[in-house]
Short mmCIF file of C-alpha atoms in Angstrom, two decimals:
data_model
loop_
_atom_site.label_atom_id
_atom_site.label_comp_id
_atom_site.label_asym_id
_atom_site.label_seq_id
_atom_site.Cartn_x
_atom_site.Cartn_y
_atom_site.Cartn_z
CA ALA A 25 -6.46 -16.67 -58.01
CA GLY A 26 -4.92 -19.30 -55.90
CA LEU A 27 -3.96 -18.74 -52.17
CA THR A 28 -0.64 -17.64 -52.02
CA ARG A 29 1.81 -19.56 -49.43
CA ALA A 30 2.96 -17.49 -46.18
CA PRO A 31 6.72 -16.92 -46.33
CA ALA A 32 8.79 -19.15 -44.48
CA GLY A 33 8.81 -18.11 -40.86
CA ALA A 34 5.63 -16.20 -40.84
CA HIS A 35 3.73 -18.67 -38.72
CA THR A 36 6.75 -18.59 -36.04
CA ALA A 37 6.41 -14.78 -35.97
CA VAL A 38 2.99 -14.65 -34.78
CA PRO A 39 3.57 -16.29 -31.37
CA GLU A 40 6.58 -13.39 -30.99
CA VAL A 41 4.34 -10.52 -31.98
CA VAL A 42 1.73 -11.69 -29.51
CA ALA A 43 4.35 -11.96 -27.16
CA ALA A 44 5.78 -8.41 -27.52
CA ALA A 45 1.89 -7.10 -27.62
CA THR A 46 1.31 -8.54 -24.28
CA ALA A 47 4.53 -7.44 -22.88
CA LEU A 48 3.65 -3.78 -24.00
CA GLU A 49 0.29 -4.21 -22.69
CA ARG A 50 1.49 -5.22 -19.29
CA ALA A 51 4.06 -2.22 -19.27
CA ALA A 52 1.36 0.14 -20.04
CA ARG A 53 -0.65 -1.28 -16.81
CA GLU A 54 2.18 -1.11 -14.93
CA VAL A 55 2.89 2.69 -15.79
CA VAL A 56 -0.87 3.34 -14.74
CA MET A 57 -0.33 1.76 -11.55
CA ASP A 58 2.48 3.69 -10.77
CA SER A 59 0.95 6.95 -11.89
CA ALA A 60 -2.20 5.97 -9.51
CA PHE A 61 0.37 5.27 -6.54
CA ALA A 62 2.52 8.33 -7.25
CA PRO A 63 0.48 10.81 -5.04
CA ILE A 64 0.64 8.26 -2.17
CA ALA A 65 4.35 8.04 -2.58
CA VAL A 66 4.65 11.46 -2.30
CA ARG A 67 3.08 12.07 0.53
CA VAL A 68 4.37 9.30 2.94
CA ARG A 69 7.92 9.85 1.72
CA GLY A 70 7.46 13.57 3.06
CA ALA A 71 6.36 12.60 6.37
CA LYS A 72 9.76 11.53 7.14
CA SER A 73 10.71 15.07 8.35
CA LEU A 74 7.67 15.75 10.10
CA PRO A 75 8.02 17.04 13.87
CA ALA A 76 5.51 14.87 15.21
CA TRP A 77 7.85 11.65 15.39
CA THR A 78 10.24 13.39 18.00
CA SER A 79 7.83 15.82 19.76
CA LEU A 80 8.26 15.88 23.35
CA ALA A 81 4.43 16.15 23.73
CA THR A 82 2.39 13.32 24.55
CA PRO A 83 -0.94 13.65 22.67
CA ASP A 84 -4.10 12.63 24.45
CA ASP A 85 -5.31 9.26 23.08
CA PHE A 86 -8.67 10.76 22.65
CA SER A 87 -7.87 13.79 20.85
CA LEU A 88 -5.14 12.20 18.63
CA SER A 89 -5.88 11.83 14.98
CA ALA A 90 -4.13 11.19 11.66
CA GLN A 91 -2.00 13.58 10.28
CA PRO A 92 -2.54 15.38 7.20
CA TYR A 93 -0.34 13.42 4.89
CA MET A 94 -1.98 10.28 6.03
CA THR A 95 -5.50 11.70 5.64
CA ALA A 96 -4.51 12.95 1.99
CA VAL A 97 -3.40 9.20 1.24
CA GLY A 98 -7.03 8.09 2.71
CA GLU A 99 -8.84 10.36 0.77
CA HIS A 100 -6.80 9.50 -2.73
CA LEU A 101 -7.26 5.70 -1.85
CA LEU A 102 -11.25 6.50 -1.37
CA LEU A 103 -11.43 7.92 -4.99
CA LEU A 104 -9.78 5.24 -6.71
CA PRO A 105 -12.98 3.22 -7.04
CA GLN A 106 -14.72 5.84 -8.91
CA CYS A 107 -11.78 6.32 -11.32
CA LEU A 108 -11.38 2.65 -11.70
CA GLU A 109 -14.95 1.29 -12.42
CA PRO A 110 -15.57 3.25 -15.81
CA PHE A 111 -12.39 1.06 -16.97
CA ALA A 112 -13.83 -2.37 -15.59
CA ALA A 113 -16.06 -3.60 -18.39
CA SER A 114 -13.57 -3.30 -21.22
CA GLY A 115 -10.96 -5.62 -19.33
CA ALA A 116 -8.38 -2.90 -19.22
CA LEU A 117 -8.05 -3.46 -15.38
CA GLN A 118 -6.19 -6.75 -15.82
CA LEU A 119 -3.40 -6.43 -13.53
CA PRO A 120 0.28 -5.99 -14.58
CA ASP A 121 1.20 -9.55 -13.48
CA SER A 122 -1.69 -11.15 -14.10
CA ASP A 123 -2.17 -13.60 -17.12
CA ALA A 124 -5.72 -13.97 -16.72
CA SER A 125 -7.99 -13.36 -19.96
CA THR A 126 -11.60 -13.35 -18.25
CA ILE A 127 -11.80 -11.11 -15.09
CA ASP A 128 -15.05 -10.34 -13.22
CA GLU A 129 -15.28 -6.83 -13.34
CA SER A 130 -15.68 -6.34 -9.39
CA GLU A 131 -12.95 -8.60 -8.75
CA SER A 132 -10.48 -6.33 -11.55
CA VAL A 133 -11.53 -3.10 -9.30
CA TYR A 134 -10.68 -4.90 -6.00
CA GLY A 135 -7.68 -6.54 -7.52
CA TRP A 136 -6.09 -2.81 -8.24
CA LEU A 137 -7.60 -1.67 -5.24
CA GLU A 138 -5.90 -4.48 -3.21
CA ALA A 139 -2.52 -3.93 -5.24
CA LEU A 140 -2.51 -0.11 -4.52
CA GLY A 141 -3.61 -0.49 -0.79
CA GLY A 142 -0.66 -2.80 -0.29
CA ARG A 143 1.74 -0.40 -1.95
CA ALA A 144 0.45 2.10 0.58
CA VAL A 145 1.28 -0.01 3.49
CA GLU A 146 4.75 -0.69 2.06
CA ALA A 147 5.24 2.83 1.87
CA LEU A 148 4.27 3.58 5.35
CA LEU A 149 6.69 0.86 6.99
CA ALA A 150 9.44 2.11 4.65
CA MET A 151 9.16 5.66 5.92
CA ALA A 152 8.55 4.53 9.60
CA SER A 153 11.73 2.47 8.97
CA ASN A 154 13.77 5.18 7.94
CA LEU A 155 12.99 7.18 11.01
CA ALA A 156 15.96 7.58 13.01
CA THR A 157 14.27 7.79 16.37
CA LEU A 158 10.73 8.01 17.72
CA SER A 159 9.78 9.85 20.91
CA PRO A 160 6.90 8.35 22.81
CA GLY A 161 4.45 10.90 21.42
CA GLY A 162 5.81 10.01 17.85
CA VAL A 163 4.84 6.12 18.76
CA LYS A 164 1.40 7.32 19.52
CA GLN A 165 0.99 9.57 16.31
CA LEU A 166 2.35 6.64 14.16
CA GLY A 167 0.07 4.17 15.80
CA ALA A 168 -2.83 6.62 14.87
CA ASP A 169 -1.61 6.98 11.24
CA CYS A 170 -1.62 3.03 11.05
CA ALA A 171 -4.96 3.05 12.43
CA TYR A 172 -6.38 5.47 9.89
CA LEU A 173 -4.84 3.63 7.12
CA ARG A 174 -6.42 0.39 8.18
CA MET A 175 -9.74 1.99 8.82
CA VAL A 176 -9.68 3.36 4.93
CA LEU A 177 -8.35 -0.36 3.63
CA SER A 178 -10.72 -2.25 5.53
CA ASN A 179 -13.95 -0.06 6.20
CA GLY A 180 -13.65 2.49 3.35
CA LEU A 181 -12.43 0.12 0.61
CA GLY A 182 -13.60 -3.44 1.92
CA LEU A 183 -10.23 -4.84 1.86
CA ALA A 184 -8.82 -7.71 3.68
CA SER A 185 -6.97 -6.75 6.73
CA ASP A 186 -3.44 -6.47 5.90
CA PRO A 187 -1.15 -8.50 8.44
CA ARG A 188 1.61 -6.03 8.22
CA LEU A 189 -0.69 -3.08 9.66
CA GLU A 190 -1.93 -5.67 12.06
CA GLU A 191 1.14 -6.62 13.53
CA MET A 192 2.54 -2.96 13.55
CA ASP A 193 -0.49 -2.02 15.40
CA ALA A 194 0.09 -4.94 17.87
CA ALA A 195 3.49 -3.45 18.74
CA LEU A 196 2.15 0.18 18.98
CA THR A 197 -0.80 -0.92 21.14
CA ALA A 198 1.16 -3.24 23.41
CA PRO A 199 0.64 -2.56 27.20
CA SER A 200 3.65 -0.55 28.30
CA GLY A 201 3.95 -2.98 31.41
CA ALA A 202 4.20 -5.91 29.49
CA ALA A 203 8.07 -5.89 28.65
CA SER A 204 8.79 -9.33 28.24
CA GLY A 205 6.06 -9.66 25.89
CA LEU A 206 6.91 -6.54 23.99
CA ALA A 207 10.61 -7.39 23.64
CA GLN A 208 9.56 -10.77 22.21
CA LEU A 209 7.35 -8.75 19.95
CA THR A 210 9.79 -6.10 18.53
CA THR A 211 12.53 -8.57 18.43
CA THR A 212 10.64 -11.08 16.36
CA ALA A 213 7.73 -9.22 14.37
CA GLU A 214 8.95 -8.83 10.81
CA HIS A 215 7.35 -5.64 9.84
CA VAL A 216 8.10 -3.48 13.23
CA PRO A 217 10.69 -0.59 12.11
CA LYS A 218 13.95 -0.41 14.49
CA ALA A 219 12.77 2.83 15.72
CA VAL A 220 9.28 2.03 16.56
CA ALA A 221 11.12 -0.85 18.54
CA HIS A 222 13.58 0.90 20.27
CA ALA A 223 11.03 3.45 21.28
CA LEU A 224 8.59 0.97 22.68
CA MET A 225 11.39 -0.98 24.74
CA ALA A 226 12.53 2.64 25.88
CA GLY A 227 9.14 3.36 27.11
CA GLY A 228 8.19 -0.03 28.70
#
């Protein structure tokens, strides 16, 4: 029996099927990414109403520690490598916005950790940006929370330092007497929320 000829248009339909399958696979990865990030988002969004931001008490630098919402975020992030590694060998950890067909296992895990860590930083900055006001004690507490997240990302997960957290840390730890330098920092720094800037200037 001879070979039958493919119907007209069959060959042009193959790329469309591949493109549709690729889009579906990418969408599935985005759902997984969103699911992995969801516990972080819930914790950080809920932190906006914490009393520490407006507390009149000024905590001692040596006893100051991250608040429970941030330690919960850190614990979730530190568990991610254990959850992701079993899927690395299968290639299932290709990032949603990546078209690479071959990815090293360690790089794929690192890529997901980097993406989720970056989202955690974005969530913290967004929450801080939505704070109406910060007391001097609230500024210190935010500094402790930022420092804890930096430690988790760099020391715990081995990720490169996030410049947005560095910028925030520079503002939060600026000497109170350096008013001119502080003014320059808080008016030009892209990632220092207004409530932080106002509180720092008031305290400076």
